[in-house]
PDB file of C-alpha atoms in Angstrom:
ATOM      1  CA  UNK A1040       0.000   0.000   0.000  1.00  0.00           C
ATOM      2  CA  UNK A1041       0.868   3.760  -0.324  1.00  0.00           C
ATOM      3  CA  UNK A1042       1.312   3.964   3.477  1.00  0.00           C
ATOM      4  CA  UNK A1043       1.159   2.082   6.911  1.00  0.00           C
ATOM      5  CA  UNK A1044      -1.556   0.673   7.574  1.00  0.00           C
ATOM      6  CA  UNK A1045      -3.354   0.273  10.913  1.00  0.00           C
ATOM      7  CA  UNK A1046      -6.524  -1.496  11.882  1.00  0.00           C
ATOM      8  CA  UNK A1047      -8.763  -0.888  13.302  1.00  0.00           C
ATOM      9  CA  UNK A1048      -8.528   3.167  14.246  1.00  0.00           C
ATOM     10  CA  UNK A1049     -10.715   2.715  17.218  1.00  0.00           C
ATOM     11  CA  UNK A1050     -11.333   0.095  19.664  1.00  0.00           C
ATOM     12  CA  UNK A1051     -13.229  -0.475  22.615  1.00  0.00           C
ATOM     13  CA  UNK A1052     -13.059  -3.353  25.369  1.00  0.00           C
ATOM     14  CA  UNK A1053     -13.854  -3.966  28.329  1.00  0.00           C
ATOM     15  CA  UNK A1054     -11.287  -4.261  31.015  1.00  0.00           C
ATOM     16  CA  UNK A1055     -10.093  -8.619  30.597  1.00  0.00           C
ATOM     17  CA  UNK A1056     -10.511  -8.730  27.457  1.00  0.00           C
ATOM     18  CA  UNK A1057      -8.224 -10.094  24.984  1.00  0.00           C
ATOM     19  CA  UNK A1058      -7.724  -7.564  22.005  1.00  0.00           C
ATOM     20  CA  UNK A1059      -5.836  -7.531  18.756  1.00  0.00           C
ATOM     21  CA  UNK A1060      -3.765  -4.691  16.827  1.00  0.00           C
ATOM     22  CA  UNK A1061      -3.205  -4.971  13.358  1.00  0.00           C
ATOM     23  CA  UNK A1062       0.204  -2.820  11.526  1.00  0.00           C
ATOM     24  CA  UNK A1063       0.751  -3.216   7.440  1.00  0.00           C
ATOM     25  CA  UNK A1064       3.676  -1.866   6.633  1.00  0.00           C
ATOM     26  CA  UNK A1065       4.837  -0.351   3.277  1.00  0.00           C
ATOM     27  CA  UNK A1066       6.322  -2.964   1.089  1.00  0.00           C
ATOM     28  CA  UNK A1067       9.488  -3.459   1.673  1.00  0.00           C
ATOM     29  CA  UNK A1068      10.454  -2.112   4.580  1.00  0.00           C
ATOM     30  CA  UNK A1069      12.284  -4.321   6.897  1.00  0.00           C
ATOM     31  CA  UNK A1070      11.850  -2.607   9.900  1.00  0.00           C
ATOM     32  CA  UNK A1071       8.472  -2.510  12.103  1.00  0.00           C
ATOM     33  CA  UNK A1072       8.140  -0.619  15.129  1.00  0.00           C
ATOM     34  CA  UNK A1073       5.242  -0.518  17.743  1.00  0.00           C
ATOM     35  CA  UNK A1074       4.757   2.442  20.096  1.00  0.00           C
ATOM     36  CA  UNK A1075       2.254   3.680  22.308  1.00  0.00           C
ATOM     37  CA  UNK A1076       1.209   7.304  23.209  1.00  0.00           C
ATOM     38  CA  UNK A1077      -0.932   8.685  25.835  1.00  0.00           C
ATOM     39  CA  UNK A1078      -2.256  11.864  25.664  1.00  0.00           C
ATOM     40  CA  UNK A1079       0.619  14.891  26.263  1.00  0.00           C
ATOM     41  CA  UNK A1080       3.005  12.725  25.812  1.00  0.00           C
ATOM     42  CA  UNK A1081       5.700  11.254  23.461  1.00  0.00           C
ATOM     43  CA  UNK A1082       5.678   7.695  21.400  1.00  0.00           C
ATOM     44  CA  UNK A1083       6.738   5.404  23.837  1.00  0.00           C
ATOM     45  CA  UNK A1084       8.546   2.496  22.557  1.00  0.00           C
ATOM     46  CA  UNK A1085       7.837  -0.981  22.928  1.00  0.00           C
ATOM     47  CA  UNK A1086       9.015  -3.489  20.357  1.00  0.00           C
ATOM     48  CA  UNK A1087      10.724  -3.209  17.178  1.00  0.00           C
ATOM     49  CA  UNK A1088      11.329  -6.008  14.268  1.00  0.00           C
ATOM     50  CA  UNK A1089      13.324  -6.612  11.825  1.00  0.00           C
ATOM     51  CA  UNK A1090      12.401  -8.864   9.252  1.00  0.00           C
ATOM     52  CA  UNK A1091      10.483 -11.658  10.913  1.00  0.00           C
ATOM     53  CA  UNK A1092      12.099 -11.484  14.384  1.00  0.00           C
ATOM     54  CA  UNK A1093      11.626  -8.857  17.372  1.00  0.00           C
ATOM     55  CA  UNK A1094      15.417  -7.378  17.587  1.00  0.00           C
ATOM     56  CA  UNK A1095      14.335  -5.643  20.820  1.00  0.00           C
ATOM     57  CA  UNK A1096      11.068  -5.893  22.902  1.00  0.00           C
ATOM     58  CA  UNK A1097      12.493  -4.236  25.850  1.00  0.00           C
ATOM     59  CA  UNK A1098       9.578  -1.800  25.423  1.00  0.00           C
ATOM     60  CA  UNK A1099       6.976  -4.097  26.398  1.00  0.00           C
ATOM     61  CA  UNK A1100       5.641  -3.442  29.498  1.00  0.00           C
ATOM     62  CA  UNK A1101       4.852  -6.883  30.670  1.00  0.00           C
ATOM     63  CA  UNK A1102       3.732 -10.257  29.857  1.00  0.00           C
ATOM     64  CA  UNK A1103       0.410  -9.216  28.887  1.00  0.00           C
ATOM     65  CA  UNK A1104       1.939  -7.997  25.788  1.00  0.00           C
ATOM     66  CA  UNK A1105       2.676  -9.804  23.121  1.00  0.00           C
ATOM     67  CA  UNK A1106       3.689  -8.901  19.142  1.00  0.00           C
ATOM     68  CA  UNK A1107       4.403 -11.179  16.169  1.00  0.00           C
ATOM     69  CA  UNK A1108       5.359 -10.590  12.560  1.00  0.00           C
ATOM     70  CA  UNK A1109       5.450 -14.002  11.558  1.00  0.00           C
ATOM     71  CA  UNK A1110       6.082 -13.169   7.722  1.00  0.00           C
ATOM     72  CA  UNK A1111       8.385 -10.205   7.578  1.00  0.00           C
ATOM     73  CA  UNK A1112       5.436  -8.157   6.911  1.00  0.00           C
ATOM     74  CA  UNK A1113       1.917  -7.389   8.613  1.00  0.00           C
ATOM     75  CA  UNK A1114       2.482  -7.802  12.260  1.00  0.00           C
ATOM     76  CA  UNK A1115      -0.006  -8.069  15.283  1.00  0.00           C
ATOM     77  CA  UNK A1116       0.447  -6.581  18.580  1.00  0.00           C
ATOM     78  CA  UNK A1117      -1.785  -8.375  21.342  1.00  0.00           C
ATOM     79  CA  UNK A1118      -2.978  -7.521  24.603  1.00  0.00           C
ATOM     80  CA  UNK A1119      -4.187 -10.100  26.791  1.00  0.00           C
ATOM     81  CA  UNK A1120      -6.349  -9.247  29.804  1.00  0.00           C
ATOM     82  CA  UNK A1121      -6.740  -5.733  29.565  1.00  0.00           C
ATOM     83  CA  UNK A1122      -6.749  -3.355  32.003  1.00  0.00           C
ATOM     84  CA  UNK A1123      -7.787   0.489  31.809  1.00  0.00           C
ATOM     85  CA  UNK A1124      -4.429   1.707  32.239  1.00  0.00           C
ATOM     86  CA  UNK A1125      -3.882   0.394  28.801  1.00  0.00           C
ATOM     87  CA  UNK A1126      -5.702   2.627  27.001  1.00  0.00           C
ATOM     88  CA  UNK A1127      -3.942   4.627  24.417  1.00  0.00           C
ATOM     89  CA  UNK A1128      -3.232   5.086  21.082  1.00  0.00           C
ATOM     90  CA  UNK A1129      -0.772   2.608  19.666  1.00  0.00           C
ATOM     91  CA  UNK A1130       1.383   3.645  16.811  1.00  0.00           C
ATOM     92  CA  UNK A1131       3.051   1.479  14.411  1.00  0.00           C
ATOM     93  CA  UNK A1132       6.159   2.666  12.341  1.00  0.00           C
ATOM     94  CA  UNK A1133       8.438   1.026   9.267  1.00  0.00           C
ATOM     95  CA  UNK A1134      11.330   2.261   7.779  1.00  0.00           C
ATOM     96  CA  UNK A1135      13.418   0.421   5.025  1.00  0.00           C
ATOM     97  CA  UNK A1136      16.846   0.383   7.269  1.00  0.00           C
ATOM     98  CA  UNK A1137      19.125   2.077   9.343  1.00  0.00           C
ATOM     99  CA  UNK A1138      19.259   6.068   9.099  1.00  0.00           C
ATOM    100  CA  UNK A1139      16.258   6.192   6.672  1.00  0.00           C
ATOM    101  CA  UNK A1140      12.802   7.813   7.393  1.00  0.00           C
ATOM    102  CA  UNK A1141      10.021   6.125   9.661  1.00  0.00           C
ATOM    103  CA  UNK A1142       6.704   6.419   8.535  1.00  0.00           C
ATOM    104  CA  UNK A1143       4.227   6.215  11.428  1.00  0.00           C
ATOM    105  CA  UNK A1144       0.495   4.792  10.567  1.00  0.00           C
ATOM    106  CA  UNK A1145      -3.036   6.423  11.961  1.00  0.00           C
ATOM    107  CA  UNK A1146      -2.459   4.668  15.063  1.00  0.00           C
ATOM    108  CA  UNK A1147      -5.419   2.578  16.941  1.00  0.00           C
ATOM    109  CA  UNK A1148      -7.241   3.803  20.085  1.00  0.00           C
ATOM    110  CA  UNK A1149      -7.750   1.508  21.976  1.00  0.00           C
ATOM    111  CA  UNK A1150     -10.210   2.337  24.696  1.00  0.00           C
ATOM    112  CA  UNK A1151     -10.597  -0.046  28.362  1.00  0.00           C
ATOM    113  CA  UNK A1152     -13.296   0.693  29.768  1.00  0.00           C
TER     114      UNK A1152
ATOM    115  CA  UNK B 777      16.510   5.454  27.648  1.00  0.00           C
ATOM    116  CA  UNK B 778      14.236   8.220  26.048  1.00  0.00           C
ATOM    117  CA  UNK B 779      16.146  11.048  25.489  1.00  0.00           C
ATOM    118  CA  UNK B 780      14.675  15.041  26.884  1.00  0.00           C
ATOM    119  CA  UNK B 781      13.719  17.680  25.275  1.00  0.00           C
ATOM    120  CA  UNK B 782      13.424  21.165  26.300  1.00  0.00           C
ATOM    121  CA  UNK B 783      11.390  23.496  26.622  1.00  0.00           C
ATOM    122  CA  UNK B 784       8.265  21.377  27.080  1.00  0.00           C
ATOM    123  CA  UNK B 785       5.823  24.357  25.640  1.00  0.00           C
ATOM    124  CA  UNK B 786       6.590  27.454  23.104  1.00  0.00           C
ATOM    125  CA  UNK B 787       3.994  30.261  22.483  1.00  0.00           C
ATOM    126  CA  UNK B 788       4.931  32.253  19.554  1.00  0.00           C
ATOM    127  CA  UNK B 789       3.910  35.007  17.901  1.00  0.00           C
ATOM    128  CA  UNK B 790       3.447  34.555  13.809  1.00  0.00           C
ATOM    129  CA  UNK B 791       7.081  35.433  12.672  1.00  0.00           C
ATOM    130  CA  UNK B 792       8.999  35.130  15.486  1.00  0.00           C
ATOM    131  CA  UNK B 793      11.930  32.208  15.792  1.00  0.00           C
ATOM    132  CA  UNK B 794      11.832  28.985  18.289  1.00  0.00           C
ATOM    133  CA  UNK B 795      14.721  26.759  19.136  1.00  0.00           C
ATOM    134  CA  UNK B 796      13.691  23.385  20.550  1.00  0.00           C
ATOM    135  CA  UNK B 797      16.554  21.415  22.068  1.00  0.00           C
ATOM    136  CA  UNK B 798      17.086  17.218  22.344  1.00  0.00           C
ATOM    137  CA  UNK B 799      19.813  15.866  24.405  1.00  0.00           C
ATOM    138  CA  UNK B 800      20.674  12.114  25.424  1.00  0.00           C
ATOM    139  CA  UNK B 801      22.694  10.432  28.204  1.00  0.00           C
ATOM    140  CA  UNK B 802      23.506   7.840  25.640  1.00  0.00           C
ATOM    141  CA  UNK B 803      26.060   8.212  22.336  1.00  0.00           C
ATOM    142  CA  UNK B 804      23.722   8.587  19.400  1.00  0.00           C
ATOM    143  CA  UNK B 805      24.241   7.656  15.905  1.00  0.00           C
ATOM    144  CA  UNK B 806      21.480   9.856  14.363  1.00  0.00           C
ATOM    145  CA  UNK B 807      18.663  12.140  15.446  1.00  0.00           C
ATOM    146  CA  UNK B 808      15.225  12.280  13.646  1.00  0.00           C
ATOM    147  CA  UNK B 809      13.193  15.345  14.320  1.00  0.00           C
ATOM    148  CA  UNK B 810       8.790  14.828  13.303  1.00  0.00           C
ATOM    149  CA  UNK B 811       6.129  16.742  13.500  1.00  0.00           C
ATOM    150  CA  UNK B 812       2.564  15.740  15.131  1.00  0.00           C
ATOM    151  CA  UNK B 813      -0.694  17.848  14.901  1.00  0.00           C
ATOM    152  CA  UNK B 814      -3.308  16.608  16.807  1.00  0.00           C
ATOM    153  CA  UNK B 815      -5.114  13.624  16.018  1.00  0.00           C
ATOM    154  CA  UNK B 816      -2.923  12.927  13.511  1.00  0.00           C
ATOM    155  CA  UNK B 817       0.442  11.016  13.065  1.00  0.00           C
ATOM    156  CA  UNK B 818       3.886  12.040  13.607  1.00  0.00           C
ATOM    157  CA  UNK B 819       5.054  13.774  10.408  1.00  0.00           C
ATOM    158  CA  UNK B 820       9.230  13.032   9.633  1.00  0.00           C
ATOM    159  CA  UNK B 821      10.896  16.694   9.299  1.00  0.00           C
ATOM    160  CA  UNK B 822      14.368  15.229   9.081  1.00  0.00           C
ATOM    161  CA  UNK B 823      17.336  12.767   9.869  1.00  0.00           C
ATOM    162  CA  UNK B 824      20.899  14.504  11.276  1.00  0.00           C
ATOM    163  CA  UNK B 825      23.645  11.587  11.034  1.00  0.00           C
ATOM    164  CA  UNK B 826      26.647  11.680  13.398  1.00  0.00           C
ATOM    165  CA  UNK B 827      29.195  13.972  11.864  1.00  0.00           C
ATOM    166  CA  UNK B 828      27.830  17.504  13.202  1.00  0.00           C
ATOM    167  CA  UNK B 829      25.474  17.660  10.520  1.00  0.00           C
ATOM    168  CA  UNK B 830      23.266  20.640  10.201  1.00  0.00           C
ATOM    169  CA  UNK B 831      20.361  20.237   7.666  1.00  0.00           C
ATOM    170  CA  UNK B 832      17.243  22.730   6.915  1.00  0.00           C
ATOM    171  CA  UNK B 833      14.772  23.056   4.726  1.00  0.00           C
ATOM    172  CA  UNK B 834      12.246  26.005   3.841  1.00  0.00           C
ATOM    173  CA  UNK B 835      12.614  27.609   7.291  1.00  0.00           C
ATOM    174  CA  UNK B 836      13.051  25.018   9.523  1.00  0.00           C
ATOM    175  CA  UNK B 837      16.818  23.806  10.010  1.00  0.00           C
ATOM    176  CA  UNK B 838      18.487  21.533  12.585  1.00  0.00           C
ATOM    177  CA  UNK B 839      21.717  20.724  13.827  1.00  0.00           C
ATOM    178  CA  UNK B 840      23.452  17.756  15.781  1.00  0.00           C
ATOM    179  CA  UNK B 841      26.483  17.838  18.270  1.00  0.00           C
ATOM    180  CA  UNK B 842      27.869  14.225  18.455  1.00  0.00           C
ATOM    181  CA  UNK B 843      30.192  15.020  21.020  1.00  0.00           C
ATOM    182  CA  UNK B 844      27.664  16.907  23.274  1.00  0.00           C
ATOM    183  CA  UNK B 845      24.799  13.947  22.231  1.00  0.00           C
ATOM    184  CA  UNK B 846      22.860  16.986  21.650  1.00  0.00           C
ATOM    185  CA  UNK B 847      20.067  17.635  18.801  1.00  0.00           C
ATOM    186  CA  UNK B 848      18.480  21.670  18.005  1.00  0.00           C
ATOM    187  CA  UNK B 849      15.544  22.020  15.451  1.00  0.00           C
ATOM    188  CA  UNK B 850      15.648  25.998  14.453  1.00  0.00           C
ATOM    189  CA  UNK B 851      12.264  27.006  13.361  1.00  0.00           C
ATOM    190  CA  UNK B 852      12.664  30.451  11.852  1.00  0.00           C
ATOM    191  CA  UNK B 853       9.649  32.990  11.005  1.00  0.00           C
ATOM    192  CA  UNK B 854       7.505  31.064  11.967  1.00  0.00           C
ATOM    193  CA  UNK B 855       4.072  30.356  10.496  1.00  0.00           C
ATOM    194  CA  UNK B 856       0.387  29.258  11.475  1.00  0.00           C
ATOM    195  CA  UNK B 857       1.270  25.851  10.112  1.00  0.00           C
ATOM    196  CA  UNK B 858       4.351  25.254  12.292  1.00  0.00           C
ATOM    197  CA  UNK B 859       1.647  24.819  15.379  1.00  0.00           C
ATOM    198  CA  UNK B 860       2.071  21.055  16.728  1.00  0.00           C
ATOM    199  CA  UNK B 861       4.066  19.160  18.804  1.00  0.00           C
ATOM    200  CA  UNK B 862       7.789  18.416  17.663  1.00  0.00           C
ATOM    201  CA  UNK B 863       9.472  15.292  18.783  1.00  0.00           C
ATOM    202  CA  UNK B 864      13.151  13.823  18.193  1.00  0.00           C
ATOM    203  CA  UNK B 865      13.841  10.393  18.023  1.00  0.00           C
ATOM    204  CA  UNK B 866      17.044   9.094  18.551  1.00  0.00           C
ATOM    205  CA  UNK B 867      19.434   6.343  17.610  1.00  0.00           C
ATOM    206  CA  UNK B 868      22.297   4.949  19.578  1.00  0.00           C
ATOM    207  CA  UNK B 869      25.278   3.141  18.068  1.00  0.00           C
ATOM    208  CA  UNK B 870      23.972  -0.260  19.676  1.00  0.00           C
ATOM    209  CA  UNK B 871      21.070  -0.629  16.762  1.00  0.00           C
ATOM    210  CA  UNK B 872      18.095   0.038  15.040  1.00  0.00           C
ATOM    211  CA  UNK B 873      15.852   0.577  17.535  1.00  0.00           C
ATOM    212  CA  UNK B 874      14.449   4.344  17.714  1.00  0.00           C
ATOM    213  CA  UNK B 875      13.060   6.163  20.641  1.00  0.00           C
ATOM    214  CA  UNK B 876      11.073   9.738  21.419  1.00  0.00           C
ATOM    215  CA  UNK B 877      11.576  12.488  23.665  1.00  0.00           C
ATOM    216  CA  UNK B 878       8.369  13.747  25.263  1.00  0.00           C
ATOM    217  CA  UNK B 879       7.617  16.552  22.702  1.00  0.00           C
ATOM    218  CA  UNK B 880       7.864  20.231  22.443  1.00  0.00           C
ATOM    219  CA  UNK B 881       4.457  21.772  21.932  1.00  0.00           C
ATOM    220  CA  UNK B 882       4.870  24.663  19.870  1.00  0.00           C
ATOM    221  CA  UNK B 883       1.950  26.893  19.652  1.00  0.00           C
ATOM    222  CA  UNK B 884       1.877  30.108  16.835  1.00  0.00           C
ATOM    223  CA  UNK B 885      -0.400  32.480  16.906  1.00  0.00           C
ATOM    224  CA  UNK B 886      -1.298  35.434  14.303  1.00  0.00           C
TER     225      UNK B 886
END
């Protein structure tokens, strides 16, 4: 596609609920990044791929949190179980490699209520 | 570790200059400087690659001290459309991975 891709742009649980993110990257980039940002504040980060393979989830805030990219491309972030404090949006980012420019998707809002 | 930005919040006047700052604790192999309006998604500006580069565009420049691991975005005569909050991401020499400061918001007013 022209750009990345999230879906869907809003969703709302309810708090222990098991939800899933969806990021499509542009084609060909071989770096994915997730992020989430709360309101006033910057993108924080919480896993990044490259290629097929998470090269750092440090980001992720616990085991609740879970993301695979399973063919290089599309990649899913999961929450299981979750709780109000998770609500945010949740950005997704590719970038073709090193030193190149990141292009950052709609995001998804994800609302716990 | 996230690096800081400073100041936090900018008022301007339309016309007038702003100078938002980025610094890290960490030794950083580039600096990426975006754009965000609300409800909307960061927007890139520009990438500074270790070197002291200084790069600009239009009226908005930046510059990048390796040695200080220190980042400024110059906005200069400012316009309506500058109005968001700015961001720099940074890179460290251990990899890919990319991380935000906590934003400027820059407001301009006519």
């Amino acid at each position: 596609g022209a750009g990345v891709s999230q879906t869907p742009s809003n969703k709302v649980t309810e708090k222990g609920k098991y939800v899933e993110l969806r990021c499509d990257p542009i084609s060909g980039h071989t770096a994915l990044y997730w992020y989430r940002q709360s309101l006033g504040q910057g993108p924080e980060f919480l896993i990044y791929f490259q290629g097929t393979g998470a090269a750092d989830d440090s980001g992720l805030p616990n085991d609740r949190f879970f993301a695979v990219r399973p063919e290089g491309s599309v990649s899913t972030l999961k929450i299981q179980r979750t709780e109000r404090g998770d609500s945010a949006v949740y950005l997704c980012a590719s970038r073709w490699q090193l030193n190149t420019e990141a292009f950052f998707g709609q995001g998804t809002r994800l609302t716990v209520v | 570790q996230q690096p800081v930005q400073s100041p936090q919040a900018v008022i301007l006047r339309e016309g007038e200059d702003a100078v938002i700052n980025c610094s890290s604790s960490k030794a950083l192999y580039s600096v990426h400087w975006y754009r965000q309006k609300h409800g909307e998604a960061p927007v890139f500006l520009m990438i500074l690659l270790k070197g002291g580069e200084q790069k600009g565009h239009d009226k908005i420049s930046a510059s990048f001290n390796e040695k200080k691991q220190q980042s400024s975005l110059y906005l200069t005569a400012s316009q309506l459309s500058y109005s968001g909050t700015y961001f720099c991401g940074t890179e460290t020499n251990a990899g890919n991975m990319l991380t935000f400061g906590g934003g400027t918001r820059l407001m301009v007013k006519p």
